[in-house]
Short mmCIF file of C-alpha atoms in Angstrom, two decimals:
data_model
loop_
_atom_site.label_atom_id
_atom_site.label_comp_id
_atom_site.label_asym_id
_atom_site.label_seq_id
_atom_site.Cartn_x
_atom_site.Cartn_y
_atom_site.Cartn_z
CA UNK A 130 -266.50 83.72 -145.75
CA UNK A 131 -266.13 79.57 -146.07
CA UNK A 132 -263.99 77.70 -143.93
CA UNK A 133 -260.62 76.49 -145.88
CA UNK A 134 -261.26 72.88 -144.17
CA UNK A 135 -258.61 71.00 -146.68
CA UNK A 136 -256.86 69.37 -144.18
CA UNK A 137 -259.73 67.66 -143.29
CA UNK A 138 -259.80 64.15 -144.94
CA UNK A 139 -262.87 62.70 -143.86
CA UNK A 140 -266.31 63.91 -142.67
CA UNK A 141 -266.23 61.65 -139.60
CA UNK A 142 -265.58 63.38 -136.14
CA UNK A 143 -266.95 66.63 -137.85
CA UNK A 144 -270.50 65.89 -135.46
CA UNK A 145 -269.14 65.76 -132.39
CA UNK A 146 -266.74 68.86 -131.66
CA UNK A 147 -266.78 70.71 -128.72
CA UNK A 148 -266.94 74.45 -127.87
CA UNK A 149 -263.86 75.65 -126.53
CA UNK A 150 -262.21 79.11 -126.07
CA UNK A 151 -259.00 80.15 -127.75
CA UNK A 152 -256.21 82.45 -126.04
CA UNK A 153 -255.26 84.98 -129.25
CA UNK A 154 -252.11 85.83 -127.34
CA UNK A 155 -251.19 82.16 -127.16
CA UNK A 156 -251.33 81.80 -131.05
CA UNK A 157 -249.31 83.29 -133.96
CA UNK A 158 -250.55 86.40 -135.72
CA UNK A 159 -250.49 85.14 -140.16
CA UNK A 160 -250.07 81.66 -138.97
CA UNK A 161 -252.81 80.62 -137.02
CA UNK A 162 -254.97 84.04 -137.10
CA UNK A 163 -255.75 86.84 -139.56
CA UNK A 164 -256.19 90.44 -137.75
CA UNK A 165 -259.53 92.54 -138.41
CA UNK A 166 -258.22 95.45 -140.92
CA UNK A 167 -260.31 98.51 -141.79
CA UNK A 168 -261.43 97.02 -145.19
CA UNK A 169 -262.19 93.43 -143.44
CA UNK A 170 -263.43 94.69 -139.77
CA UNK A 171 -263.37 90.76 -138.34
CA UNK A 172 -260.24 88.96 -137.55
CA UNK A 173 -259.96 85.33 -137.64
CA UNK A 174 -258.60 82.67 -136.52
CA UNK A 175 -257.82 79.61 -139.32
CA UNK A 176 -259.51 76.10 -139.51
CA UNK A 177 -257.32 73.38 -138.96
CA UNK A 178 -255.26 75.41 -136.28
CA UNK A 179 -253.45 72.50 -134.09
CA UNK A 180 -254.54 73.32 -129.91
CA UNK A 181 -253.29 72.21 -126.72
CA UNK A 182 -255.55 72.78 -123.96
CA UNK A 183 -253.96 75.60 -121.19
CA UNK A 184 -253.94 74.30 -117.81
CA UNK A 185 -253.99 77.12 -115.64
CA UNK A 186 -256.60 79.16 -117.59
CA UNK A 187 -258.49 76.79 -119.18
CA UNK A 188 -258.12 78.42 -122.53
CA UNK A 189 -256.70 76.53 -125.44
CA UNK A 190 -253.39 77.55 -127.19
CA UNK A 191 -251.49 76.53 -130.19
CA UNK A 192 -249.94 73.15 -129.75
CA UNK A 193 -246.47 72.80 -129.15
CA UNK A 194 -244.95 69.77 -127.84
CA UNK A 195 -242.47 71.74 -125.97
CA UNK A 196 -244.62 73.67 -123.82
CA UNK A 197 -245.13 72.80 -119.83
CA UNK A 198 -248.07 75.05 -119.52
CA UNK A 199 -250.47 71.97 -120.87
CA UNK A 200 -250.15 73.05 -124.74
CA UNK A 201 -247.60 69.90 -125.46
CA UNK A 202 -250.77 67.57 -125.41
CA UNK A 203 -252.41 67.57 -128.66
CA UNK A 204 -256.20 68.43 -127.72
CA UNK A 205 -257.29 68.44 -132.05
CA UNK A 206 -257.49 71.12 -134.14
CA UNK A 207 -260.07 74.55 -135.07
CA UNK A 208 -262.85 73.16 -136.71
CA UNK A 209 -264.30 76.53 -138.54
CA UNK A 210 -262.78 79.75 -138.75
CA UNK A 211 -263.44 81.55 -135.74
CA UNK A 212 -263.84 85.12 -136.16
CA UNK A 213 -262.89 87.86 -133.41
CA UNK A 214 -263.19 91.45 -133.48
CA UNK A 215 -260.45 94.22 -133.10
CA UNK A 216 -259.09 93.73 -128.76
CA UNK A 217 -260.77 90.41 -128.22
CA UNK A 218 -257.65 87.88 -127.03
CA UNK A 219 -260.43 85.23 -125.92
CA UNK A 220 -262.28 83.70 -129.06
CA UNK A 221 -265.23 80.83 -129.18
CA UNK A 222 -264.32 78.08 -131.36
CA UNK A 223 -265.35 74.63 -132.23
CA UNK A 224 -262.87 71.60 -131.71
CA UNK A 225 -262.15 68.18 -133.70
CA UNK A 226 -260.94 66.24 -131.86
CA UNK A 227 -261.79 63.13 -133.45
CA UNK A 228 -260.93 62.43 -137.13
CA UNK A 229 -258.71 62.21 -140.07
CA UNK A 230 -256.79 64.68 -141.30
CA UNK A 231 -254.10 65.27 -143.84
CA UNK A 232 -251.11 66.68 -142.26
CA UNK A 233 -249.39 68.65 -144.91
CA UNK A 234 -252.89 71.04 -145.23
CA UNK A 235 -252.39 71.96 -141.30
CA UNK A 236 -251.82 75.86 -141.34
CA UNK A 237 -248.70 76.43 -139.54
CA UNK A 238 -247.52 72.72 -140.05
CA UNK A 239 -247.52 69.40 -137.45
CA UNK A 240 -245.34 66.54 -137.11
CA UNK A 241 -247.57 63.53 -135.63
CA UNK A 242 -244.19 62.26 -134.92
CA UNK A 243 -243.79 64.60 -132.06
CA UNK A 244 -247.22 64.00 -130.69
CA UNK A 245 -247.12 62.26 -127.49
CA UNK A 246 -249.58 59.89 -126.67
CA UNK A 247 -251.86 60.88 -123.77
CA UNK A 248 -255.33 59.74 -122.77
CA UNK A 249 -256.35 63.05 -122.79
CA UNK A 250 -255.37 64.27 -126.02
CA UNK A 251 -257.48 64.29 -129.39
CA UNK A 252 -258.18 60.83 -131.34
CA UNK A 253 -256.58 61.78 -134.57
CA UNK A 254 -255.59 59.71 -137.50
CA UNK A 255 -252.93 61.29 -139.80
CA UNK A 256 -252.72 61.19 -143.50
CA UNK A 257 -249.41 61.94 -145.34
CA UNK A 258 -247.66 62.16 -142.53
CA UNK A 259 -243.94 63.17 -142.83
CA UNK A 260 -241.75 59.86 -143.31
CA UNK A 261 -239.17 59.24 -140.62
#
């Protein structure tokens, strides 16, 4: 299986992502993953999935600028589909966090408008991002 990486605009950033691990239960099931079925036994999650990183655990979450648990800071997004197999909630993947991107490929959608600025949070240039 390749990677769908459309919503990545540029090659730059793509050498220098970091290994993080995802919370499944922390991300939506057809937006942001694909379940293992008994004709395709590995799940996965989707490239380009938008991640805040999880305070308390550590873990990294789907972003969502109204969270408190850490998740509203914008950490990057899934590099490469990271694949999980049937029970697993914890799953390796790689981060970019440093980039361009074009925002209307981003499965499960992103407003850049909404992202807060934070010293912490990925280094992200947007392309076609939504007008105000």
């Amino acid at each position: 299986m390749t990677a769908n990486r459309d919503w990545l605009a540029s090659r730059h950033g793509t050498d220098s992502t970091e290994t993080i691990t995802l919370d499944l239960t922390k991300l939506t099931k057809n937006t942001h993953y694909v379940e293992p079925t008994a004709a395709q036994p590995h799940g996965y999650v989707r490239s380009g999935v938008p991640v805040g990183h999880i305070t308390a655990s550590g873990l990294y979450g789907a972003y969502d600028p109204a969270a408190k648990d850490g998740r509203e800071v914008f950490a990057g997004l899934v590099y490469a589909e990271a694949p999980f197999t049937p029970g697993v909630t914890k799953v390796p993947a790689a981060l970019f966090w440093h980039g361009t991107v074009n925002t209307a490929k981003i499965p499960g959608g992103l407003d850049p408008a909404k992202i807060a600025p934070n010293p912490a949070g990925a280094q992200i240039r947007f392309l076609g991002a939504v007008s105000a």
